[in-house]
Short mmCIF file of C-alpha atoms in Angstrom, two decimals:
data_model
loop_
_atom_site.label_atom_id
_atom_site.label_comp_id
_atom_site.label_asym_id
_atom_site.label_seq_id
_atom_site.Cartn_x
_atom_site.Cartn_y
_atom_site.Cartn_z
CA MET A 139 10.30 -94.22 -36.49
CA VAL A 140 11.44 -90.93 -37.86
CA THR A 141 13.65 -88.64 -35.65
CA ILE A 142 13.73 -85.06 -36.32
CA ASN A 143 17.11 -83.63 -35.21
CA MET A 144 17.17 -80.13 -34.15
CA LEU A 145 20.43 -77.60 -34.43
CA ASP A 146 20.29 -77.37 -30.89
CA GLY A 147 20.70 -81.16 -30.18
CA GLU A 148 16.98 -81.96 -29.29
CA LYS A 149 15.90 -85.22 -30.98
CA ILE A 150 12.16 -85.32 -31.81
CA GLU A 151 10.44 -88.85 -32.26
CA VAL A 152 7.66 -89.42 -34.69
CA HIS A 153 5.76 -92.39 -34.38
CA PRO A 154 2.77 -93.74 -36.21
CA ASP A 155 0.43 -92.01 -33.98
CA THR A 156 2.17 -88.87 -33.33
CA ILE A 157 -0.07 -85.92 -34.14
CA LEU A 158 1.84 -83.22 -36.27
CA ILE A 159 0.51 -79.97 -36.57
CA GLY A 160 1.71 -77.46 -39.59
CA ILE A 161 1.38 -73.76 -38.91
CA ASP A 162 2.30 -70.92 -41.16
CA ASN A 163 2.41 -67.11 -41.00
CA ALA A 164 -0.86 -65.34 -41.80
CA PRO A 165 -0.15 -62.71 -44.28
CA ILE A 166 -0.90 -59.14 -43.04
CA THR A 167 -3.54 -57.33 -45.03
CA ASP A 168 -5.07 -53.81 -44.91
CA GLU A 169 -8.26 -55.28 -43.51
CA GLN A 170 -6.30 -57.23 -40.75
CA PRO A 171 -3.03 -55.57 -39.91
CA THR A 172 -2.00 -57.96 -37.09
CA PHE A 173 0.38 -60.90 -36.70
CA TYR A 174 -1.35 -64.29 -36.74
CA LEU A 175 -0.35 -68.01 -37.27
CA LYS A 176 -2.57 -70.28 -38.87
CA GLN A 177 -3.05 -74.07 -38.33
CA LYS A 178 -2.58 -75.46 -41.97
CA TYR A 179 -2.41 -79.20 -41.13
CA ILE A 180 -3.30 -81.93 -38.73
CA GLY A 181 -2.10 -85.37 -39.33
CA ASN A 182 -0.28 -88.48 -38.38
CA LEU A 183 1.26 -91.28 -40.03
CA GLN A 184 -1.42 -93.54 -39.34
CA GLY A 185 -4.06 -91.37 -41.14
CA ASP A 186 -6.51 -90.53 -38.28
CA PHE A 187 -7.21 -87.34 -39.56
CA GLU A 188 -7.68 -87.66 -43.20
CA LYS A 189 -10.53 -89.87 -45.07
CA ASN A 190 -7.86 -91.13 -47.79
CA GLY A 191 -5.05 -91.91 -45.71
CA SER A 192 -2.39 -89.96 -44.31
CA ALA A 193 -0.47 -87.53 -46.78
CA LEU A 194 2.52 -88.11 -44.34
CA ALA A 195 2.60 -91.95 -44.94
CA THR A 196 5.25 -92.48 -47.93
CA LYS A 197 7.10 -95.93 -48.61
CA ASP A 198 10.38 -93.88 -47.23
CA GLU A 199 9.03 -92.20 -44.08
CA ARG A 200 11.46 -89.52 -44.21
CA LEU A 201 9.95 -88.23 -47.59
CA GLY A 202 6.50 -87.46 -46.20
CA ILE A 203 7.79 -86.01 -42.91
CA ALA A 204 10.40 -83.93 -44.63
CA GLY A 205 7.87 -82.63 -47.33
CA PHE A 206 5.43 -81.81 -44.34
CA LEU A 207 8.31 -79.66 -42.69
CA LEU A 208 9.25 -78.03 -45.84
CA SER A 209 5.80 -76.97 -46.38
CA HIS A 210 5.49 -75.06 -43.03
CA ASP A 211 6.97 -72.32 -40.98
CA LEU A 212 6.46 -73.92 -37.49
CA PHE A 213 5.35 -77.36 -36.32
CA SER A 214 4.20 -78.78 -33.19
CA ILE A 215 3.91 -82.42 -31.84
CA GLY A 216 0.48 -82.85 -30.76
CA ASP A 217 -2.45 -80.39 -30.50
CA GLY A 218 -3.06 -77.87 -27.68
CA GLU A 219 -2.08 -74.58 -26.32
CA ASP A 220 0.60 -76.17 -23.96
CA LYS A 221 2.44 -77.49 -26.93
CA THR A 222 5.73 -76.24 -27.94
CA LEU A 223 6.05 -74.53 -31.43
CA TYR A 224 9.14 -75.38 -33.23
CA PHE A 225 10.51 -73.26 -36.00
CA THR A 226 11.31 -75.67 -39.02
CA SER A 227 14.30 -73.21 -39.58
CA ALA A 228 15.69 -74.89 -36.79
CA ILE A 229 15.75 -78.36 -38.02
CA LYS A 230 19.17 -79.80 -38.72
CA SER A 231 18.41 -83.39 -40.32
CA ILE A 232 15.77 -86.23 -40.21
CA SER A 233 16.73 -89.83 -39.73
CA VAL A 234 14.96 -93.08 -39.41
CA LYS A 235 15.69 -95.71 -36.75
#
């Protein structure tokens, strides 16, 4: 299990079946001068969302999760409008239990 340690002390546990959603800020264009976020990735360590296995699943679990977090502006644990959006800039560290 991987734990994402936030700057405010919150600890987010990531288990093999935990759904991670990667979200990025969509660029503002002249055609669409509004503020939007776009979901760019959905997956879990088990690979339930990918045909060729999980992009998150690496020998050292920290590396896959860290790479995911460094690639996105925000993330959520689970899918749905009721899920908290976390800014990746609020992450302090990642650890393994």
